Short mmCIF file of C-alpha atoms and ligand atoms in Angstrom, two decimals:
data_model
loop_
_atom_site.label_atom_id
_atom_site.label_comp_id
_atom_site.label_asym_id
_atom_site.label_seq_id
_atom_site.Cartn_x
_atom_site.Cartn_y
_atom_site.Cartn_z
CA MET D 1 -10.38 4.62 -16.65
CA LYS D 2 -7.90 7.11 -15.15
CA ILE D 3 -5.22 6.11 -12.65
CA ILE D 4 -3.00 7.95 -10.18
CA THR D 5 -0.38 5.74 -8.53
CA LEU D 6 1.18 6.52 -5.15
CA ASP D 7 4.20 4.39 -4.33
CA GLY D 8 6.81 4.70 -1.61
CA PRO D 9 8.03 3.30 1.71
CA ALA D 10 5.93 2.64 4.81
CA GLY D 11 5.18 5.74 6.85
CA ALA D 12 5.71 8.32 4.09
CA GLY D 13 2.02 9.26 4.30
CA LYS D 14 0.69 7.27 1.32
CA SER D 15 -2.54 6.09 2.95
CA SER D 16 -3.74 9.41 4.31
CA THR D 17 -2.70 11.15 1.08
CA ALA D 18 -4.40 8.55 -1.15
CA LYS D 19 -7.56 8.68 0.95
CA ALA D 20 -7.77 12.48 0.90
CA LEU D 21 -6.94 12.65 -2.81
CA ALA D 22 -9.54 10.01 -3.75
CA HIS D 23 -12.11 11.82 -1.63
CA GLU D 24 -11.31 15.14 -3.30
CA LEU D 25 -11.57 13.62 -6.80
CA GLY D 26 -14.47 11.25 -6.09
CA TRP D 27 -12.28 8.35 -7.26
CA TYR D 28 -11.80 4.86 -5.81
CA HIS D 29 -9.00 4.53 -3.24
CA MET D 30 -7.22 1.17 -3.46
CA ASP D 31 -4.72 0.27 -0.71
CA THR D 32 -2.72 -2.61 -2.17
CA GLY D 33 -0.70 -3.06 1.05
CA ALA D 34 -4.02 -3.88 2.77
CA MET D 35 -4.66 -6.46 0.03
CA TYR D 36 -1.32 -8.22 0.70
CA ARG D 37 -2.00 -8.01 4.43
CA SER D 38 -5.44 -9.60 3.94
CA VAL D 39 -3.89 -12.60 2.16
CA ALA D 40 -1.41 -12.95 5.04
CA LEU D 41 -4.23 -12.84 7.60
CA ALA D 42 -6.15 -15.54 5.69
CA ALA D 43 -3.00 -17.71 5.49
CA LEU D 44 -2.50 -17.45 9.27
CA GLU D 45 -6.15 -18.22 9.94
CA GLN D 46 -6.19 -21.21 7.60
CA ASN D 47 -2.82 -22.53 8.79
CA ILE D 48 -1.31 -22.30 5.33
CA SER D 49 2.47 -22.47 5.34
CA LEU D 50 4.00 -19.08 4.57
CA GLU D 51 6.83 -20.95 2.83
CA ASN D 52 4.51 -22.68 0.33
CA GLU D 53 4.18 -20.34 -2.63
CA LYS D 54 1.75 -22.55 -4.57
CA ASP D 55 -0.67 -22.80 -1.65
CA LEU D 56 -0.40 -19.07 -0.98
CA ALA D 57 -1.19 -18.24 -4.63
CA GLU D 58 -4.18 -20.62 -4.64
CA LEU D 59 -5.37 -19.02 -1.43
CA ALA D 60 -4.99 -15.50 -2.87
CA ALA D 61 -6.99 -16.49 -5.97
CA SER D 62 -9.80 -17.93 -3.82
CA LEU D 63 -10.32 -14.87 -1.63
CA ASP D 64 -12.72 -11.99 -2.00
CA ILE D 65 -10.53 -9.04 -1.02
CA GLN D 66 -11.87 -5.52 -1.09
CA SER D 67 -9.84 -2.49 -0.18
CA ALA D 68 -11.88 0.64 -0.43
CA HIS D 69 -11.48 4.11 1.05
CA GLY D 70 -9.32 2.99 3.98
CA ASP D 71 -11.31 -0.12 4.95
CA ALA D 72 -10.33 -3.70 4.12
CA PHE D 73 -12.76 -6.59 3.71
CA LEU D 74 -11.80 -10.25 3.55
CA ASN D 75 -14.63 -12.47 2.29
CA GLY D 76 -17.04 -9.75 3.39
CA ARG D 77 -15.58 -9.36 6.92
CA ASN D 78 -14.15 -6.01 7.96
CA VAL D 79 -10.47 -6.74 8.79
CA THR D 80 -9.18 -3.14 8.77
CA ALA D 81 -7.76 -3.33 12.32
CA GLU D 82 -6.73 -7.00 12.31
CA ILE D 83 -4.46 -6.72 9.27
CA ARG D 84 -2.32 -4.11 11.09
CA ILE D 85 -1.32 -6.26 14.08
CA ASP D 86 2.39 -7.11 14.25
CA ARG D 87 1.88 -10.84 13.58
CA VAL D 88 0.14 -10.07 10.28
CA THR D 89 2.72 -7.42 9.33
CA THR D 90 5.49 -10.01 9.81
CA ALA D 91 3.61 -12.66 7.79
CA THR D 92 2.88 -10.21 4.96
CA ARG D 93 6.52 -10.22 3.91
CA PHE D 94 6.26 -13.89 2.85
CA VAL D 95 3.09 -13.22 0.89
CA ALA D 96 4.53 -10.14 -0.83
CA ASP D 97 7.75 -12.00 -1.69
CA ALA D 98 5.89 -14.76 -3.58
CA PRO D 99 5.87 -13.98 -7.35
CA SER D 100 2.75 -16.04 -8.06
CA VAL D 101 0.82 -14.27 -5.30
CA ARG D 102 1.90 -10.97 -6.86
CA GLU D 103 0.50 -12.17 -10.22
CA GLU D 104 -2.88 -12.82 -8.58
CA MET D 105 -2.85 -9.43 -6.88
CA LYS D 106 -1.94 -7.70 -10.13
CA LYS D 107 -4.98 -9.30 -11.81
CA MET D 108 -7.28 -8.17 -9.00
CA GLN D 109 -5.85 -4.65 -9.03
CA ARG D 110 -6.08 -4.28 -12.82
CA SER D 111 -9.64 -5.54 -12.92
CA LEU D 112 -10.71 -2.76 -10.55
CA SER D 113 -9.14 -0.20 -12.86
CA GLU D 114 -11.53 -1.33 -15.60
CA GLU D 115 -14.48 -0.18 -13.50
CA PHE D 116 -13.26 2.86 -11.59
CA ASN D 117 -10.97 5.85 -11.76
CA LEU D 118 -8.32 4.87 -9.22
CA VAL D 119 -5.99 6.39 -6.68
CA THR D 120 -3.90 3.34 -5.91
CA GLU D 121 -1.15 3.08 -3.29
CA GLY D 122 1.57 0.48 -2.85
CA ARG D 123 5.14 -0.29 -3.85
CA ASP D 124 4.82 -1.46 -7.47
CA GLN D 125 1.77 0.36 -8.74
CA GLY D 126 3.54 2.80 -11.07
CA THR D 127 6.30 0.38 -12.09
CA ILE D 128 4.59 -2.97 -12.66
CA VAL D 129 0.84 -2.98 -12.16
CA PHE D 130 -0.03 0.27 -13.95
CA PRO D 131 2.99 1.24 -16.09
CA ASP D 132 0.71 3.40 -18.26
CA ALA D 133 -0.91 5.32 -15.39
CA GLU D 134 -1.63 8.95 -16.23
CA LEU D 135 0.12 10.25 -13.11
CA LYS D 136 2.71 8.52 -10.93
CA ILE D 137 3.79 9.89 -7.58
CA TYR D 138 6.54 8.51 -5.35
CA LEU D 139 6.08 9.70 -1.77
CA ASP D 140 9.20 9.64 0.35
CA ALA D 141 10.20 10.91 3.79
CA SER D 142 13.17 10.56 6.12
CA PRO D 143 13.33 7.36 8.21
CA ALA D 144 12.89 9.40 11.42
CA ALA D 145 9.77 11.17 10.14
CA ARG D 146 8.31 7.89 8.91
CA ALA D 147 8.89 6.15 12.25
CA ALA D 148 7.41 9.13 14.12
CA ARG D 149 4.28 8.99 11.93
CA ARG D 150 3.80 5.24 12.53
CA TYR D 151 4.45 5.71 16.27
CA ARG D 152 1.77 8.41 16.51
CA GLU D 153 -0.72 6.29 14.55
CA ARG D 154 -0.19 3.39 16.95
CA VAL D 155 -0.49 5.60 20.05
CA ASP D 156 -3.71 7.06 18.64
CA LEU D 157 -5.04 3.49 18.46
CA GLY D 158 -4.04 2.97 22.12
CA ASP D 159 -0.99 0.81 21.30
CA GLN D 160 2.20 1.81 23.13
CA SER D 161 3.78 -1.64 23.00
CA ARG D 162 6.75 -0.50 20.89
CA THR D 163 9.07 2.47 21.22
CA MET D 164 9.81 4.81 18.34
CA ASP D 165 13.30 3.27 18.06
CA GLU D 166 11.86 -0.22 17.75
CA ILE D 167 9.49 0.97 15.04
CA LEU D 168 12.35 2.70 13.21
CA HIS D 169 14.41 -0.48 13.36
CA SER D 170 11.66 -2.76 12.00
CA GLN D 171 10.75 -0.16 9.36
CA LEU D 172 14.34 -0.10 8.07
CA GLN D 173 14.30 -3.91 7.92
CA ARG D 174 11.01 -3.84 6.02
CA ASP D 175 12.40 -1.23 3.59
CA GLN D 176 15.27 -3.57 2.82
CA GLY D 177 12.88 -6.43 2.10
CA ASP D 178 10.63 -4.17 0.01
CA ARG D 179 13.57 -2.83 -2.06
CA ASN D 180 15.22 -6.19 -2.62
CA ARG D 181 12.43 -8.66 -3.40
CA PRO D 182 13.15 -10.29 -6.77
CA VAL D 183 9.69 -9.49 -8.19
CA GLY D 184 7.68 -6.35 -7.40
CA ALA D 185 10.44 -4.54 -5.55
CA MET D 186 9.73 -1.03 -4.35
CA ALA D 187 11.22 1.34 -6.92
CA VAL D 188 10.70 4.81 -8.33
CA ALA D 189 9.12 4.64 -11.80
CA ILE D 190 11.23 6.60 -14.29
CA ASP D 191 8.30 8.89 -15.05
CA ALA D 192 7.25 9.37 -11.40
CA ILE D 193 7.19 12.69 -9.60
CA ILE D 194 8.98 12.39 -6.25
CA ILE D 195 7.53 14.29 -3.29
CA ASN D 196 9.39 14.31 0.02
CA THR D 197 6.75 14.81 2.70
CA ASP D 198 9.12 15.83 5.53
CA GLY D 199 7.64 18.90 7.19
CA LEU D 200 4.73 19.11 4.74
CA SER D 201 1.10 19.03 5.86
CA LEU D 202 -1.29 16.48 4.34
CA ASN D 203 -3.16 19.36 2.76
CA ASN D 204 -0.02 20.65 1.11
CA VAL D 205 0.89 17.22 -0.33
CA VAL D 206 -2.63 16.69 -1.67
CA LYS D 207 -2.59 20.17 -3.25
CA GLN D 208 0.72 19.43 -4.99
CA ILE D 209 -0.67 16.21 -6.45
CA LEU D 210 -3.91 17.88 -7.54
CA LYS D 211 -1.84 20.52 -9.33
CA CYS D 212 0.12 17.78 -11.15
CA ALA D 213 -3.18 16.11 -12.11
CA CYS D 214 -4.43 19.43 -13.43
CA ASP D 215 -1.22 20.09 -15.39
CA ARG D 216 -1.58 16.65 -17.01
CA GLY D 217 -5.18 17.41 -17.99
CA LEU D 218 -6.47 14.62 -15.75
CA ILE D 219 -8.86 16.97 -14.00
CA SER D 220 -9.97 20.54 -14.61
CA ASP D 221 -9.40 23.45 -12.18
O1 LIG Z 301 1.82 -0.48 2.73
P1 LIG Z 301 1.82 -1.56 3.80
O2 LIG Z 301 2.82 -1.34 4.89
O3 LIG Z 301 0.46 -1.83 4.33
O4 LIG Z 301 2.28 -2.88 3.01
C1 LIG Z 301 2.38 -4.13 3.64
C2 LIG Z 301 3.48 -4.95 2.99
O5 LIG Z 301 3.09 -5.34 1.67
C3 LIG Z 301 4.82 -4.21 2.85
O6 LIG Z 301 5.86 -5.00 3.38
C4 LIG Z 301 5.04 -4.07 1.38
C5 LIG Z 301 4.10 -5.03 0.73
N1 LIG Z 301 3.49 -4.45 -0.46
C6 LIG Z 301 3.97 -4.85 -1.69
O7 LIG Z 301 4.91 -5.65 -1.75
N2 LIG Z 301 3.41 -4.35 -2.82
C7 LIG Z 301 2.40 -3.48 -2.77
N3 LIG Z 301 1.86 -3.03 -3.90
C8 LIG Z 301 1.92 -3.05 -1.52
C9 LIG Z 301 2.50 -3.55 -0.37
#
C-alpha cells in the first residue's frame, strides 16, 4: 500500500496536518505518538514499572491499540483525552525510550500498512519504520510557535493549568529526549521534504504536501 510519513517535533502541527491530509486522500491516519501514549497509560493503570523494559515490551505486545483518524482506543476503550494528561505524557518518555517496546510498535505500525494506504505521523516513521515510504515530510516550526500551538490546544480543552513558558520549557526538554534516544531518535530522513509551518495555515501546509504527492505520482490532480 502507499505511505506518506509525517515526522517532526511536538507542536509543529503534525496531527492536524495528518488528519486533514488523510481525510482529503481517503487514507488511514495513524498517530504513532498516541500509540506510545496508550502503552504508557496501560503501564500506569497496571502498575508496571516504567524502568522494566521487558515488562513494558510484554505489555505492549499484549495490548489492542488502535489509532485512527485522531481517536485512540486501548483494548476497545476510547482513551483519546486520557493519553494527553501530563502524567501520561511524562510516563511516555520511558516507554518510547525502550528499544524492545519500539520493536513491538514497529510491528504493529507495519502490519497496518499492509491493509491500508497510510498517512502516518511520529518521530521515526520515515527513518526507521517506513524507510521506503513514497513520500516523507518533516514538519518543523520555531519553539515559540510550537509552544503557542500547544497552549491554545490546551486552553480550547479548558486547561489553563500551565503557562506558555512552562509548556515551552517542557517541550524543549521533550525535544532533547526525542532527539537523543539511542533507538528511534527523532531525525530528518535524508530523502524527506522539510516544511517549516511558522506562519502557514493548515490549508497551505496540506496543499503543499498534496502537491508533493501529485509530483511523485502518488495521486492524480
Ligand atoms: O507526538 P506525541 O507528542 O503524541 O508523542 C508522544 C511521545 O512519544 C513523544 O515524546 C515522542 C514519542 N514518540 C516516539 O518516540 N516515536 C514516535 N513514532 C511517536 C512518538
